[in-house]
Structures are given as C-alpha cells and as structure tokens.
Tab-separated table of C-alpha atoms in Angstrom:
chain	number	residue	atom	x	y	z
M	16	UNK	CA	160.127	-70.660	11.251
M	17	UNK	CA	157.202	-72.805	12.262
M	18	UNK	CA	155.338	-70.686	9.733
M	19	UNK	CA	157.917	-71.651	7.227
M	20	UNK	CA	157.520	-75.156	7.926
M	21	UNK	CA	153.588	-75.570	7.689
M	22	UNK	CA	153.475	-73.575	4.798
M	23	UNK	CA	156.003	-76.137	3.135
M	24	UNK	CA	154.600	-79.396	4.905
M	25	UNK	CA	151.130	-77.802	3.419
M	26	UNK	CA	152.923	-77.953	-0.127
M	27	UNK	CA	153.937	-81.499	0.202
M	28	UNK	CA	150.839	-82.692	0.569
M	29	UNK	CA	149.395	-80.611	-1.991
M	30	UNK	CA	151.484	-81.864	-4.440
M	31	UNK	CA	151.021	-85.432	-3.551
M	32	UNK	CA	147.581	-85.389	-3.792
M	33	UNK	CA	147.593	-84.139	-7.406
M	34	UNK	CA	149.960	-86.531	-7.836
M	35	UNK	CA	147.445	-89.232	-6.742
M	36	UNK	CA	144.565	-88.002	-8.797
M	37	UNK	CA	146.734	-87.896	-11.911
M	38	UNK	CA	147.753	-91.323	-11.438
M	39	UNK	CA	144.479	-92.786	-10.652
M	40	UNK	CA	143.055	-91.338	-13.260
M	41	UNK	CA	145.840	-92.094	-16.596
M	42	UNK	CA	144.306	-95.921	-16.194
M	43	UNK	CA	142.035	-96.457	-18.861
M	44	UNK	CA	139.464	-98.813	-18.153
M	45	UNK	CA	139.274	-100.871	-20.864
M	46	UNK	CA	142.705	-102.637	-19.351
M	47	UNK	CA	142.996	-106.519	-18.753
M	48	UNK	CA	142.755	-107.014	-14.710
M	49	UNK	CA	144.392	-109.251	-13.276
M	50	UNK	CA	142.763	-112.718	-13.295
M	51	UNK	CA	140.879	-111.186	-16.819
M	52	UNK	CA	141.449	-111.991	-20.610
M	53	UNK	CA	139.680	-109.439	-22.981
M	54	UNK	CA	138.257	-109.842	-26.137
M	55	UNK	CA	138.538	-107.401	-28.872
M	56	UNK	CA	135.957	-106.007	-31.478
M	57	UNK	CA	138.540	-105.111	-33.751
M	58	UNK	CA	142.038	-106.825	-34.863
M	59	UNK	CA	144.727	-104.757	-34.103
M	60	UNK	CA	143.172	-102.737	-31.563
M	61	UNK	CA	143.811	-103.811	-27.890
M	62	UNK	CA	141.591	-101.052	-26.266
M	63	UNK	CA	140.730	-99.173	-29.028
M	64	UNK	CA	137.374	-99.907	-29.548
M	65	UNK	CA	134.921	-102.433	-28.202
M	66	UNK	CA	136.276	-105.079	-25.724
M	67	UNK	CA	134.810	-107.588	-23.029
M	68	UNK	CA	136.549	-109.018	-20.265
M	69	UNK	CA	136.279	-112.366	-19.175
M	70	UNK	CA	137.048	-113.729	-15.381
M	71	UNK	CA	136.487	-117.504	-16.048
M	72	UNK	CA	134.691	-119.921	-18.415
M	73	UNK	CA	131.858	-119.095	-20.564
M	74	UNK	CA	130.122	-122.100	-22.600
M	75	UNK	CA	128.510	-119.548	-24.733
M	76	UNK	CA	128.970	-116.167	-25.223
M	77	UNK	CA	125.250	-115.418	-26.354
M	78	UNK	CA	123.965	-112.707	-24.127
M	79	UNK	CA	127.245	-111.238	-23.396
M	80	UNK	CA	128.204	-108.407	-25.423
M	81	UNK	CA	131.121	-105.874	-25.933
M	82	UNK	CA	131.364	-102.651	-24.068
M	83	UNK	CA	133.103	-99.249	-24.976
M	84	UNK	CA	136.700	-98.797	-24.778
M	85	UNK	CA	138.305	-95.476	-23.911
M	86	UNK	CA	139.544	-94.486	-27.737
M	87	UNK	CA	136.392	-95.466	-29.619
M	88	UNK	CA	132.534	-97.242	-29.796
M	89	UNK	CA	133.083	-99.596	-32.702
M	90	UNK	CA	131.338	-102.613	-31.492
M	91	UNK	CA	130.122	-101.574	-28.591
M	92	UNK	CA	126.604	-103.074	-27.923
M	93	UNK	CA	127.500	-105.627	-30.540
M	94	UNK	CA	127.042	-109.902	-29.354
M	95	UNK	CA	130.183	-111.048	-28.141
M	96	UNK	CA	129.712	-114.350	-30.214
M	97	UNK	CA	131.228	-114.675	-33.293
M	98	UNK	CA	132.402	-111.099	-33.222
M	99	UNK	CA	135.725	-111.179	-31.325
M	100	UNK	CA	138.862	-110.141	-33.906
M	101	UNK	CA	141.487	-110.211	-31.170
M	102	UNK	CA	142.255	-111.549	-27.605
M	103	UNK	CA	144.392	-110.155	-24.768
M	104	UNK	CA	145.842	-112.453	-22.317
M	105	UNK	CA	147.941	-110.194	-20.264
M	106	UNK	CA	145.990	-110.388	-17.270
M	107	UNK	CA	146.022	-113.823	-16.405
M	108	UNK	CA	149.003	-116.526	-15.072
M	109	UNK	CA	146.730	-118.950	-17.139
M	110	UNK	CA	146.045	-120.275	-20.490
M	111	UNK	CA	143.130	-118.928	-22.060
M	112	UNK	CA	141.403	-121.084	-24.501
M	113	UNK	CA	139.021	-119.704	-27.599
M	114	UNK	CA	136.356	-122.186	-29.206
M	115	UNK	CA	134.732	-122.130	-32.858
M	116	UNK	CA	131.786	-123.641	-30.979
M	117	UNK	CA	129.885	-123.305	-28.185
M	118	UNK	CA	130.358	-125.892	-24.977
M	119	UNK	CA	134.122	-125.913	-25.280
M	120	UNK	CA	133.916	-127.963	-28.336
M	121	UNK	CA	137.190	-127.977	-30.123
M	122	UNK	CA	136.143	-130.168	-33.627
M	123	UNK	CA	135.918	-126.985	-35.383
M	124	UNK	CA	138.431	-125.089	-34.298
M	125	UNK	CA	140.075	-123.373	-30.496
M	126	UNK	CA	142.897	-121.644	-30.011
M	127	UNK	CA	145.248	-121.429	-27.124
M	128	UNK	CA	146.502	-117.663	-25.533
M	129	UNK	CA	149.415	-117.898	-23.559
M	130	UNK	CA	149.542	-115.711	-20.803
M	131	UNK	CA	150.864	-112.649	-21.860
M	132	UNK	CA	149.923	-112.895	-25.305
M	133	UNK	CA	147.998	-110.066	-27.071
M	134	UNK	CA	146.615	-111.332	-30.662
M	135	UNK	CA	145.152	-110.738	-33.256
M	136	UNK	CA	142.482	-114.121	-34.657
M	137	UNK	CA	142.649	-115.583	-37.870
M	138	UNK	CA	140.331	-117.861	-39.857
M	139	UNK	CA	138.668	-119.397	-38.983
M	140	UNK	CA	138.050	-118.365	-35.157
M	141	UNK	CA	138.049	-114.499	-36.205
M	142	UNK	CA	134.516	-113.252	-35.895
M	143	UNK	CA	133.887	-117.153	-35.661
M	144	UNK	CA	133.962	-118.069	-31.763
M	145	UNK	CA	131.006	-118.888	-29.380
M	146	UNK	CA	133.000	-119.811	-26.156
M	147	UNK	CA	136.101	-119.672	-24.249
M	148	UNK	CA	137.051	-120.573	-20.614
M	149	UNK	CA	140.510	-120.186	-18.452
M	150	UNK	CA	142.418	-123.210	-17.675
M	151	UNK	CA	144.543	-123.677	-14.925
M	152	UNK	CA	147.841	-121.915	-13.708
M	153	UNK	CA	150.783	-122.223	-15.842
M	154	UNK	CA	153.837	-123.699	-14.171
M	155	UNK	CA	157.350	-122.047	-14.561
C-alpha cells in the first residue's frame, strides 16, 4: 500500500512539474509587462514582428531601437524613431502619450493610448514619432 501511494504521490508531482514548464514557457516574450507600453514595427501586428517596450518617458527615441518578436524579424535592429506603425497599451493603468516630435512637443502632432488600447497609427504619427512618455494613473 505504501508502495502504492509513493508511486502515485511520485506521479503527482511529475505531472505538475510538466505542467509548470509548459506554462512558463507558452509566454512569448514579446508581451506588454505590466507597467510597459510597446511599440510596433508593423501595423496590424501586435507581436508579430519587431516591437520595443517602453517603462516610462523617453524625450527621444534616437538610440533606442526595435527588438525581435517571437513570430518574425521585420524591423528588428531598425531606429525606434519614426518607425513605430502601432502601439500597445495593455500593460499599463496609465495613459500613454505618442509625439510627432521629439521633447514631448505636441505642435505637430501626439496621440493619446488609453490603457488597454492596442492600435494601429495613422498619418501623420505612423512611421512619424520621435518621443513618447507615460502619464499618470488613470482614475476609475
């Protein structure tokens, strides 16, 4: 019986460690953390592709570039500045806000991402923006 027992209790926690690994591993890790907004390579893409995540405010995104996503390359390597073609807000409580220019300077044109919102840019801030920056928690 005791046998019967260890050999089952052994099973258990077999199975829960595959269970684990699988788990741990079905992230991809080109995902919006929390506290992060992503920028996109490509429109329509949200992962697919190049992205870069952002934790806070950037005044201008020269020397930053876009990384590898899980599902493709395009973009990767490429200057984050007035390349991004879509922006992922899901992993922030804040607004995120996009600038035409560099410095936060809106005369151009910015944009404001809700949290939660995954979009794709249109003229004139797609492939067109040089800075972006997080403002403060949303209330309600």
């Amino acid at each position: 019986m005791r046998v019967g027992r260890a050999l089952a209790a052994g099973f258990v926690a077999f199975g829960a460690v595959v269970a684990t690994a699988g788990t741990a591993s079905a992230a991809p890790a080109d995902d919006c953390l929390f506290d992060e907004v992503c920028l996109y390579y490509s429109s329509s893409s949200y992962g697919y592709g190049a992205y870069f995540a952002q934790s806070g405010s950037i005044s201008d995104y020269s020397g930053y570039y876009f990384k590898a996503g899980d599902n493709g390359s395009t973009g990767a390597g490429v200057s984050v500045k007035n390349n991004a073609a879509a922006v992922d807000n899901r992993g922030t409580p804040r607004n995120f806000y996009l600038y035409y220019n560099s410095n936060y300077d809106c005369r151009v044109a910015c944009i404001t991402v809700s949290p939660g919102a995954l979009i794709n840019l249109s003229e004139p801030l797609k492939n067109d923006n040089a800075s972006g920056k997080l403002g403060p928690s949303q209330v309600g």
